[in-house]
mmCIF file of C-alpha atoms and ligand atoms in Angstrom:
data_model
loop_
_atom_site.group_PDB
_atom_site.id
_atom_site.type_symbol
_atom_site.label_atom_id
_atom_site.label_comp_id
_atom_site.label_asym_id
_atom_site.label_seq_id
_atom_site.Cartn_x
_atom_site.Cartn_y
_atom_site.Cartn_z
ATOM 1 C CA UNK A 1 0.210 -0.241 0.147
ATOM 2 C CA UNK A 2 1.628 3.358 -1.204
ATOM 3 C CA UNK A 3 2.271 5.815 2.179
ATOM 4 C CA UNK A 4 1.305 9.136 1.923
ATOM 5 C CA UNK A 5 2.294 12.572 3.351
ATOM 6 C CA UNK A 6 0.738 16.360 2.751
ATOM 7 C CA UNK A 7 2.478 18.835 3.748
ATOM 8 C CA UNK A 8 -0.124 22.786 4.005
ATOM 9 C CA UNK A 9 -1.971 24.627 6.161
ATOM 10 C CA UNK A 10 -4.877 23.665 7.825
ATOM 11 C CA UNK A 11 -7.805 26.476 8.164
ATOM 12 C CA UNK A 12 -10.999 26.879 10.015
ATOM 13 C CA UNK A 13 -13.297 27.282 7.829
ATOM 14 C CA UNK A 14 -16.400 29.770 8.674
ATOM 15 C CA UNK A 15 -19.382 29.413 6.232
ATOM 16 C CA UNK A 16 -22.347 31.934 6.475
ATOM 17 C CA UNK A 17 -25.493 29.205 6.442
ATOM 18 C CA UNK A 18 -27.598 28.288 3.312
ATOM 19 C CA UNK A 19 -26.877 30.812 0.860
ATOM 20 C CA UNK A 20 -26.706 33.225 2.923
ATOM 21 C CA UNK A 21 -24.762 36.406 2.636
ATOM 22 C CA UNK A 22 -21.873 36.942 5.339
ATOM 23 C CA UNK A 23 -22.780 38.145 8.513
ATOM 24 C CA UNK A 24 -26.282 37.984 7.294
ATOM 25 C CA UNK A 25 -27.495 36.223 10.776
ATOM 26 C CA UNK A 26 -24.972 35.629 13.903
ATOM 27 C CA UNK A 27 -24.049 32.057 12.539
ATOM 28 C CA UNK A 28 -20.978 30.312 11.172
ATOM 29 C CA UNK A 29 -21.114 27.556 10.648
ATOM 30 C CA UNK A 30 -17.606 25.448 11.513
ATOM 31 C CA UNK A 31 -15.171 23.085 9.524
ATOM 32 C CA UNK A 32 -11.781 22.742 9.080
ATOM 33 C CA UNK A 33 -10.418 22.782 5.284
ATOM 34 C CA UNK A 34 -7.690 23.265 3.339
ATOM 35 C CA UNK A 35 -6.371 21.894 -0.022
ATOM 36 C CA UNK A 36 -3.487 19.626 0.811
ATOM 37 C CA UNK A 37 -5.831 18.819 4.515
ATOM 38 C CA UNK A 38 -8.859 17.823 2.012
ATOM 39 C CA UNK A 39 -5.829 15.242 0.096
ATOM 40 C CA UNK A 40 -5.633 13.773 3.162
ATOM 41 C CA UNK A 41 -8.748 13.331 4.227
ATOM 42 C CA UNK A 42 -10.866 12.192 1.380
ATOM 43 C CA UNK A 43 -7.721 9.322 1.018
ATOM 44 C CA UNK A 44 -7.539 8.645 4.704
ATOM 45 C CA UNK A 45 -11.392 7.854 4.547
ATOM 46 C CA UNK A 46 -10.873 5.599 1.215
ATOM 47 C CA UNK A 47 -8.882 3.535 3.448
ATOM 48 C CA UNK A 48 -5.262 5.116 2.732
ATOM 49 C CA UNK A 49 -2.040 5.139 4.996
ATOM 50 C CA UNK A 50 -1.757 8.897 4.651
ATOM 51 C CA UNK A 51 0.202 10.826 7.576
ATOM 52 C CA UNK A 52 -0.433 15.508 7.470
ATOM 53 C CA UNK A 53 2.367 17.451 7.618
ATOM 54 C CA UNK A 54 1.345 20.946 9.330
ATOM 55 C CA UNK A 55 1.876 23.380 12.029
ATOM 56 C CA UNK A 56 -0.286 24.328 14.706
ATOM 57 C CA UNK A 57 -1.228 26.117 17.498
ATOM 58 C CA UNK A 58 -0.597 24.419 20.946
ATOM 59 C CA UNK A 59 -4.173 25.419 22.212
ATOM 60 C CA UNK A 60 -8.306 24.007 22.125
ATOM 61 C CA UNK A 61 -8.275 25.123 18.148
ATOM 62 C CA UNK A 62 -4.858 23.561 16.687
ATOM 63 C CA UNK A 63 -6.053 20.553 19.020
ATOM 64 C CA UNK A 64 -9.898 19.933 17.352
ATOM 65 C CA UNK A 65 -7.714 20.445 13.931
ATOM 66 C CA UNK A 66 -5.651 17.474 14.981
ATOM 67 C CA UNK A 67 -8.784 15.702 16.236
ATOM 68 C CA UNK A 68 -10.867 16.364 13.503
ATOM 69 C CA UNK A 69 -7.875 14.853 10.380
ATOM 70 C CA UNK A 70 -7.385 11.854 13.587
ATOM 71 C CA UNK A 71 -11.536 10.743 12.957
ATOM 72 C CA UNK A 72 -10.880 10.403 9.440
ATOM 73 C CA UNK A 73 -7.827 8.179 9.654
ATOM 74 C CA UNK A 74 -5.291 10.514 8.826
ATOM 75 C CA UNK A 75 -2.294 10.171 10.821
ATOM 76 C CA UNK A 76 -1.232 13.287 13.529
ATOM 77 C CA UNK A 77 2.051 12.406 14.464
ATOM 78 C CA UNK A 78 4.670 14.248 12.002
ATOM 79 C CA UNK A 79 2.710 17.614 12.903
ATOM 80 C CA UNK A 80 4.821 20.709 14.582
ATOM 81 C CA UNK A 81 3.886 22.716 17.580
ATOM 82 C CA UNK A 82 4.654 26.202 16.798
ATOM 83 C CA UNK A 83 4.025 29.929 18.299
ATOM 84 C CA UNK A 84 1.502 31.720 16.118
ATOM 85 C CA UNK A 85 -2.475 30.928 15.190
ATOM 86 C CA UNK A 86 -5.197 28.631 12.906
ATOM 87 C CA UNK A 87 -5.988 30.265 9.906
ATOM 88 C CA UNK A 88 -9.253 30.694 9.182
ATOM 89 C CA UNK A 89 -11.402 31.554 6.111
ATOM 90 C CA UNK A 90 -14.848 33.078 5.899
ATOM 91 C CA UNK A 91 -16.866 31.687 2.907
ATOM 92 C CA UNK A 92 -20.765 32.377 1.314
ATOM 93 C CA UNK A 93 -21.654 29.817 -1.057
ATOM 94 C CA UNK A 94 -22.928 31.735 -4.203
ATOM 95 C CA UNK A 95 -26.283 30.616 -6.664
ATOM 96 C CA UNK A 96 -26.353 31.150 -9.677
ATOM 97 C CA UNK A 97 -25.073 35.135 -10.574
ATOM 98 C CA UNK A 98 -23.183 36.484 -7.134
ATOM 99 C CA UNK A 99 -20.269 34.050 -7.069
ATOM 100 C CA UNK A 100 -18.599 32.034 -4.528
ATOM 101 C CA UNK A 101 -16.780 34.373 -1.681
ATOM 102 C CA UNK A 102 -13.791 34.449 0.298
ATOM 103 C CA UNK A 103 -11.922 36.035 2.613
ATOM 104 C CA UNK A 104 -8.760 35.109 4.224
ATOM 105 C CA UNK A 105 -7.722 35.457 7.794
ATOM 106 C CA UNK A 106 -4.606 33.120 8.205
ATOM 107 C CA UNK A 107 -1.398 36.391 8.670
ATOM 108 C CA UNK A 108 0.818 35.542 11.563
ATOM 109 C CA UNK A 109 -0.356 31.804 11.072
ATOM 110 C CA UNK A 110 1.404 28.844 12.390
ATOM 111 C CA UNK A 111 2.705 27.210 9.580
ATOM 112 C CA UNK A 112 3.173 31.154 7.766
ATOM 113 C CA UNK A 113 5.584 31.872 10.636
ATOM 114 C CA UNK A 114 7.935 27.661 9.944
ATOM 115 C CA UNK A 115 11.849 28.396 10.082
ATOM 116 C CA UNK A 116 13.469 25.721 7.885
ATOM 117 C CA UNK A 117 14.950 24.157 10.730
ATOM 118 C CA UNK A 118 10.607 23.349 11.832
ATOM 119 C CA UNK A 119 10.672 20.202 10.183
ATOM 120 C CA UNK A 120 13.019 17.326 9.766
ATOM 121 C CA UNK A 121 12.767 16.006 6.850
ATOM 122 C CA UNK A 122 14.405 13.805 6.240
ATOM 123 C CA UNK A 123 13.304 11.680 9.032
ATOM 124 C CA UNK A 124 9.008 13.602 8.404
ATOM 125 C CA UNK A 125 9.276 10.906 5.416
ATOM 126 C CA UNK A 126 11.865 7.884 6.490
ATOM 127 C CA UNK A 127 8.808 5.937 6.585
ATOM 128 C CA UNK A 128 6.661 7.235 2.693
ATOM 129 C CA UNK A 129 6.886 6.762 -0.646
ATOM 130 C CA UNK A 130 4.508 9.777 -1.787
ATOM 131 C CA UNK A 131 4.715 13.063 -1.121
ATOM 132 C CA UNK A 132 1.982 15.700 -2.094
ATOM 133 C CA UNK A 133 2.455 18.876 -2.620
ATOM 134 C CA UNK A 134 0.094 22.452 -4.035
ATOM 135 C CA UNK A 135 0.296 25.662 -5.274
ATOM 136 C CA UNK A 136 -1.030 27.043 -1.507
ATOM 137 C CA UNK A 137 1.038 26.136 0.214
ATOM 138 C CA UNK A 138 4.856 28.303 -1.377
ATOM 139 C CA UNK A 139 2.496 31.265 -1.478
ATOM 140 C CA UNK A 140 1.744 31.341 2.788
ATOM 141 C CA UNK A 141 5.409 33.035 3.247
ATOM 142 C CA UNK A 142 9.090 33.043 2.297
ATOM 143 C CA UNK A 143 9.574 30.765 4.774
ATOM 144 C CA UNK A 144 6.568 28.304 4.147
ATOM 145 C CA UNK A 145 7.793 28.752 0.386
ATOM 146 C CA UNK A 146 12.267 27.385 1.242
ATOM 147 C CA UNK A 147 10.277 24.481 3.966
ATOM 148 C CA UNK A 148 8.618 23.492 0.281
ATOM 149 C CA UNK A 149 10.715 23.181 -1.731
ATOM 150 C CA UNK A 150 12.894 21.837 0.497
ATOM 151 C CA UNK A 151 10.526 19.620 0.969
ATOM 152 C CA UNK A 152 10.312 18.221 -2.044
ATOM 153 C CA UNK A 153 14.337 18.307 -2.592
ATOM 154 C CA UNK A 154 14.587 16.158 -0.174
ATOM 155 C CA UNK A 155 11.378 13.733 -0.856
ATOM 156 C CA UNK A 156 13.292 13.115 -4.334
ATOM 157 C CA UNK A 157 16.171 11.976 -3.476
ATOM 158 C CA UNK A 158 15.555 9.782 -0.773
ATOM 159 C CA UNK A 159 13.073 7.986 -3.745
ATOM 160 C CA UNK A 160 9.346 9.318 -3.666
ATOM 161 C CA UNK A 161 7.261 9.617 -5.812
ATOM 162 C CA UNK A 162 5.870 13.752 -5.898
ATOM 163 C CA UNK A 163 2.718 14.717 -7.009
ATOM 164 C CA UNK A 164 1.995 19.251 -7.569
ATOM 165 C CA UNK A 165 -1.253 20.725 -7.483
ATOM 166 C CA UNK A 166 -0.726 24.154 -9.393
ATOM 167 C CA UNK A 167 -3.295 25.610 -7.531
ATOM 168 C CA UNK A 168 -3.006 29.234 -8.016
ATOM 169 C CA UNK A 169 -4.457 31.627 -5.093
ATOM 170 C CA UNK A 170 -3.309 34.793 -6.477
ATOM 171 C CA UNK A 171 -4.123 36.115 -3.425
ATOM 172 C CA UNK A 172 -2.134 35.006 -1.410
ATOM 173 C CA UNK A 173 1.577 35.782 -2.784
ATOM 174 C CA UNK A 174 1.914 38.829 -1.186
ATOM 175 C CA UNK A 175 5.428 38.583 -0.096
ATOM 176 C CA UNK A 176 7.148 39.460 -3.492
ATOM 177 C CA UNK A 177 8.659 36.097 -5.454
ATOM 178 C CA UNK A 178 7.487 35.814 -8.475
ATOM 179 C CA UNK A 179 4.789 33.016 -8.438
ATOM 180 C CA UNK A 180 5.652 31.768 -11.903
ATOM 181 C CA UNK A 181 9.745 31.509 -10.648
ATOM 182 C CA UNK A 182 8.356 29.948 -7.717
ATOM 183 C CA UNK A 183 6.192 27.036 -9.591
ATOM 184 C CA UNK A 184 9.220 26.338 -12.356
ATOM 185 C CA UNK A 185 11.298 24.937 -9.247
ATOM 186 C CA UNK A 186 9.035 23.083 -8.245
ATOM 187 C CA UNK A 187 8.414 21.602 -11.348
ATOM 188 C CA UNK A 188 11.934 20.267 -11.320
ATOM 189 C CA UNK A 189 11.033 17.858 -8.180
ATOM 190 C CA UNK A 190 7.296 17.028 -9.629
ATOM 191 C CA UNK A 191 6.442 13.082 -10.864
ATOM 192 C CA UNK A 192 2.924 13.738 -10.929
ATOM 193 C CA UNK A 193 1.457 16.980 -12.021
ATOM 194 C CA UNK A 194 -2.221 18.145 -11.607
ATOM 195 C CA UNK A 195 -3.442 21.073 -12.975
ATOM 196 C CA UNK A 196 -6.109 23.038 -14.706
ATOM 197 C CA UNK A 197 -5.682 23.882 -17.961
ATOM 198 C CA UNK A 198 -5.914 27.893 -16.917
ATOM 199 C CA UNK A 199 -2.964 26.977 -14.544
ATOM 200 C CA UNK A 200 -0.003 25.601 -17.331
ATOM 201 C CA UNK A 201 0.055 29.918 -18.567
ATOM 202 C CA UNK A 202 -0.822 31.493 -15.214
ATOM 203 C CA UNK A 203 1.546 29.363 -12.704
ATOM 204 C CA UNK A 204 4.458 28.359 -15.253
ATOM 205 C CA UNK A 205 4.305 30.703 -18.154
ATOM 206 C CA UNK A 206 3.406 28.226 -20.896
ATOM 207 C CA UNK A 207 2.441 28.889 -24.191
ATOM 208 C CA UNK A 208 0.389 26.455 -25.708
ATOM 209 C CA UNK A 209 -2.951 27.698 -26.064
ATOM 210 C CA UNK A 210 -6.089 25.817 -26.186
ATOM 211 C CA UNK A 211 -9.617 26.844 -27.814
ATOM 212 C CA UNK A 212 -12.424 28.221 -25.471
ATOM 213 C CA UNK A 213 -14.996 25.048 -26.177
ATOM 214 C CA UNK A 214 -12.039 22.623 -27.799
ATOM 215 C CA UNK A 215 -12.450 19.676 -25.353
ATOM 216 C CA UNK A 216 -16.414 18.427 -25.761
ATOM 217 C CA UNK A 217 -14.377 18.194 -29.514
ATOM 218 C CA UNK A 218 -11.406 17.685 -29.666
ATOM 219 C CA UNK A 219 -9.626 16.802 -26.842
ATOM 220 C CA UNK A 220 -6.283 16.592 -28.421
ATOM 221 C CA UNK A 221 -6.305 19.921 -27.995
ATOM 222 C CA UNK A 222 -4.815 19.600 -24.646
ATOM 223 C CA UNK A 223 -1.164 17.817 -26.406
ATOM 224 C CA UNK A 224 0.339 20.249 -27.316
ATOM 225 C CA UNK A 225 0.316 22.394 -23.449
ATOM 226 C CA UNK A 226 1.058 17.937 -22.125
ATOM 227 C CA UNK A 227 4.134 18.783 -24.611
ATOM 228 C CA UNK A 228 5.581 21.657 -23.814
ATOM 229 C CA UNK A 229 5.560 20.372 -20.162
ATOM 230 C CA UNK A 230 7.221 16.871 -21.230
ATOM 231 C CA UNK A 231 9.735 19.052 -22.784
ATOM 232 C CA UNK A 232 10.261 21.620 -20.480
ATOM 233 C CA UNK A 233 10.405 18.910 -16.878
ATOM 234 C CA UNK A 234 11.431 15.616 -18.306
ATOM 235 C CA UNK A 235 10.997 14.399 -14.653
ATOM 236 C CA UNK A 236 7.650 15.352 -15.115
ATOM 237 C CA UNK A 237 5.675 11.623 -16.332
ATOM 238 C CA UNK A 238 1.844 12.058 -15.576
ATOM 239 C CA UNK A 239 -0.159 15.323 -15.901
ATOM 240 C CA UNK A 240 -4.205 15.795 -15.190
ATOM 241 C CA UNK A 241 -5.672 18.292 -16.568
ATOM 242 C CA UNK A 242 -8.996 19.455 -15.242
ATOM 243 C CA UNK A 243 -11.344 21.554 -17.574
ATOM 244 C CA UNK A 244 -14.491 22.967 -16.409
ATOM 245 C CA UNK A 245 -16.916 25.232 -18.109
ATOM 246 C CA UNK A 246 -19.479 27.251 -15.181
ATOM 247 C CA UNK A 247 -22.436 28.398 -15.822
ATOM 248 C CA UNK A 248 -23.578 29.832 -13.297
ATOM 249 C CA UNK A 249 -22.787 29.832 -9.585
ATOM 250 C CA UNK A 250 -24.929 26.863 -8.733
ATOM 251 C CA UNK A 251 -24.196 25.551 -12.670
ATOM 252 C CA UNK A 252 -20.660 24.033 -13.496
ATOM 253 C CA UNK A 253 -19.614 21.042 -15.647
ATOM 254 C CA UNK A 254 -16.030 19.211 -15.838
ATOM 255 C CA UNK A 255 -14.470 16.767 -17.647
ATOM 256 C CA UNK A 256 -10.602 15.687 -17.139
ATOM 257 C CA UNK A 257 -7.386 14.974 -18.923
ATOM 258 C CA UNK A 258 -4.938 12.287 -18.080
ATOM 259 C CA UNK A 259 -1.676 12.480 -20.064
ATOM 260 C CA UNK A 260 1.795 11.034 -20.499
ATOM 261 C CA UNK A 261 4.411 11.518 -22.616
ATOM 262 C CA UNK A 262 3.021 9.017 -25.789
ATOM 263 C CA UNK A 263 -1.258 8.689 -24.427
ATOM 264 C CA UNK A 264 -3.793 10.861 -23.623
ATOM 265 C CA UNK A 265 -6.689 9.112 -21.865
ATOM 266 C CA UNK A 266 -10.069 11.642 -21.303
ATOM 267 C CA UNK A 267 -13.209 11.628 -18.966
ATOM 268 C CA UNK A 268 -16.789 12.034 -20.017
ATOM 269 C CA UNK A 269 -18.069 15.095 -18.775
ATOM 270 C CA UNK A 270 -20.072 15.633 -15.937
ATOM 271 C CA UNK A 271 -22.782 18.254 -15.864
ATOM 272 C CA UNK A 272 -23.289 19.885 -12.305
ATOM 273 C CA UNK A 273 -27.001 20.840 -11.661
ATOM 274 C CA UNK A 274 -27.412 22.821 -8.146
ATOM 275 C CA UNK A 275 -24.199 22.858 -6.887
ATOM 276 C CA UNK A 276 -24.344 21.746 -3.183
ATOM 277 C CA UNK A 277 -20.200 23.241 -1.995
ATOM 278 C CA UNK A 278 -17.936 23.345 -5.078
ATOM 279 C CA UNK A 279 -15.140 23.747 -2.870
ATOM 280 C CA UNK A 280 -12.823 21.520 -2.903
ATOM 281 C CA UNK A 281 -14.076 19.714 -5.962
ATOM 282 C CA UNK A 282 -10.466 19.993 -7.278
ATOM 283 C CA UNK A 283 -8.534 18.349 -4.011
ATOM 284 C CA UNK A 284 -11.731 15.559 -4.356
ATOM 285 C CA UNK A 285 -10.922 15.069 -7.910
ATOM 286 C CA UNK A 286 -6.920 15.379 -6.122
ATOM 287 C CA UNK A 287 -8.404 12.492 -4.581
ATOM 288 C CA UNK A 288 -10.057 10.198 -6.363
ATOM 289 C CA UNK A 289 -6.959 10.187 -8.916
ATOM 290 C CA UNK A 290 -3.421 9.610 -6.552
ATOM 291 C CA UNK A 291 -6.337 7.288 -5.425
ATOM 292 C CA UNK A 292 -6.657 5.113 -8.445
ATOM 293 C CA UNK A 293 -3.442 5.838 -9.957
ATOM 294 C CA UNK A 294 -2.664 3.494 -7.022
ATOM 295 C CA UNK A 295 -5.239 0.823 -7.916
ATOM 296 C CA UNK A 296 -5.195 0.833 -11.603
ATOM 297 C CA UNK A 297 -1.911 3.195 -13.120
ATOM 298 C CA UNK A 298 -2.267 4.712 -16.197
ATOM 299 C CA UNK A 299 -5.451 4.438 -17.379
ATOM 300 C CA UNK A 300 -8.971 5.130 -18.461
ATOM 301 C CA UNK A 301 -10.045 3.661 -15.012
ATOM 302 C CA UNK A 302 -8.205 6.112 -13.341
ATOM 303 C CA UNK A 303 -9.161 9.293 -15.381
ATOM 304 C CA UNK A 304 -12.655 8.406 -14.604
ATOM 305 C CA UNK A 305 -12.657 7.650 -10.903
ATOM 306 C CA UNK A 306 -10.556 10.838 -10.157
ATOM 307 C CA UNK A 307 -13.913 13.350 -13.033
ATOM 308 C CA UNK A 308 -16.337 10.867 -10.497
ATOM 309 C CA UNK A 309 -15.483 11.523 -6.882
ATOM 310 C CA UNK A 310 -14.795 15.610 -8.233
ATOM 311 C CA UNK A 311 -18.469 15.750 -9.309
ATOM 312 C CA UNK A 312 -19.369 13.730 -6.025
ATOM 313 C CA UNK A 313 -17.742 16.558 -3.809
ATOM 314 C CA UNK A 314 -19.663 18.896 -5.439
ATOM 315 C CA UNK A 315 -22.693 17.579 -3.290
ATOM 316 C CA UNK A 316 -21.375 17.489 -0.576
ATOM 317 C CA UNK A 317 -21.550 20.375 2.125
ATOM 318 C CA UNK A 318 -17.759 21.231 4.221
ATOM 319 C CA UNK A 319 -14.888 20.818 2.359
ATOM 320 C CA UNK A 320 -14.047 17.261 2.802
ATOM 321 C CA UNK A 321 -14.562 14.545 -0.441
ATOM 322 C CA UNK A 322 -16.613 12.264 2.472
ATOM 323 C CA UNK A 323 -18.181 9.076 0.196
ATOM 324 C CA UNK A 324 -17.064 5.380 -0.724
ATOM 325 C CA UNK A 325 -14.593 3.966 -3.197
ATOM 326 C CA UNK A 326 -17.879 2.136 -3.944
ATOM 327 C CA UNK A 327 -20.356 5.540 -4.369
ATOM 328 C CA UNK A 328 -17.185 7.169 -6.452
ATOM 329 C CA UNK A 329 -16.780 4.036 -8.741
ATOM 330 C CA UNK A 330 -20.400 3.465 -9.433
ATOM 331 C CA UNK A 331 -21.072 7.519 -10.445
ATOM 332 C CA UNK A 332 -17.699 6.571 -12.276
ATOM 333 C CA UNK A 333 -19.914 3.792 -14.452
ATOM 334 C CA UNK A 334 -22.910 6.178 -14.664
ATOM 335 C CA UNK A 335 -25.331 6.017 -12.148
ATOM 336 C CA UNK A 336 -25.307 8.970 -11.545
ATOM 337 C CA UNK A 337 -28.505 9.933 -9.517
ATOM 338 C CA UNK A 338 -29.333 6.641 -8.972
ATOM 339 C CA UNK A 339 -30.906 5.011 -5.509
ATOM 340 C CA UNK A 340 -28.714 3.184 -4.033
ATOM 341 C CA UNK A 341 -31.239 0.944 -1.483
HETATM 342 O O1 KDG B 401 -8.011 28.810 -0.597
HETATM 343 C C1 KDG B 401 -7.064 28.064 -0.272
HETATM 344 O O2 KDG B 401 -5.877 28.249 0.501
HETATM 345 C C2 KDG B 401 -7.913 26.973 0.980
HETATM 346 O O3 KDG B 401 -6.510 26.168 1.384
HETATM 347 C C3 KDG B 401 -9.080 27.082 1.603
HETATM 348 C C4 KDG B 401 -10.023 25.587 0.682
HETATM 349 O O4 KDG B 401 -9.960 24.097 1.315
HETATM 350 C C5 KDG B 401 -9.273 25.443 -0.569
HETATM 351 O O5 KDG B 401 -9.228 26.446 -1.895
HETATM 352 C C6 KDG B 401 -9.724 24.337 -1.450
HETATM 353 O O6 KDG B 401 -9.066 24.163 -2.590
#
């Protein structure tokens, strides 16, 4: 069984109830969230062996986060305790033409204040096979960026497989580094890359472009984009590209492509009407992708399972993918919306 490690920030998510605007009524729904943590929880719930590495405050908030991760089968023994606070983010769910709104309150969080010496990567990764990171962690602070690069470099030297979901959060890049330069350095250590169609330009500065809507008629339009990545970073062996079309905040469709240097597989299109909560949808895709890649390798089954996991998340409140492999597989096999009884 593959033993995964994820490194990133987990926050408290404070959401306006239902479709309310923030502070419309004096209550907020509290859950935990964060891109890498979402993948860790998704894999933990699929009975995978997964460790989450982060820095948390030593107080009731830090303990609540740790207990929540543990509840979903995630190993929390590698979490560092550090000065600082727990990051928060506030969110209101969009509907129709009103988009989702996120307000971050995470400055000076523990993970923003980590130092390169906070983590002993050789020790933390010694019993792991796979290291996963997203483009969010290096955006948090310069020291978090340095820890990210050190972790990736060490993982690579130790022979782990390294995966990265580009996940650009432009609002977070405030400490004076150019995100494209950082992402391009990260790519030197990556084996498996995940990103949406826009990331290849916005994060990596690549030039290949795909005509709007081409994916529906012509999936091979993505081949030049994948080839540009494989040419620039021969260490990258697989790329998963997600494509999303937005009709409104609660009506979208998604499709995904798995590319290796010599083959491509395209998933079916999933149309999602009446989206309940789309935050964490990309992380659910990555969860399904890592899980299925481990079980069925480069294959149609893998990309179908990944896109079904991502689509399923849109029906579940909160950031986490609370789904079994059987439920995801049934959706991948075409059982959308069929009663299970
Ligand atoms: O946006 C971020 O930095 C987060 O990690 C918050 C959410 O959990 C994340 O966007 C979901 O992918």
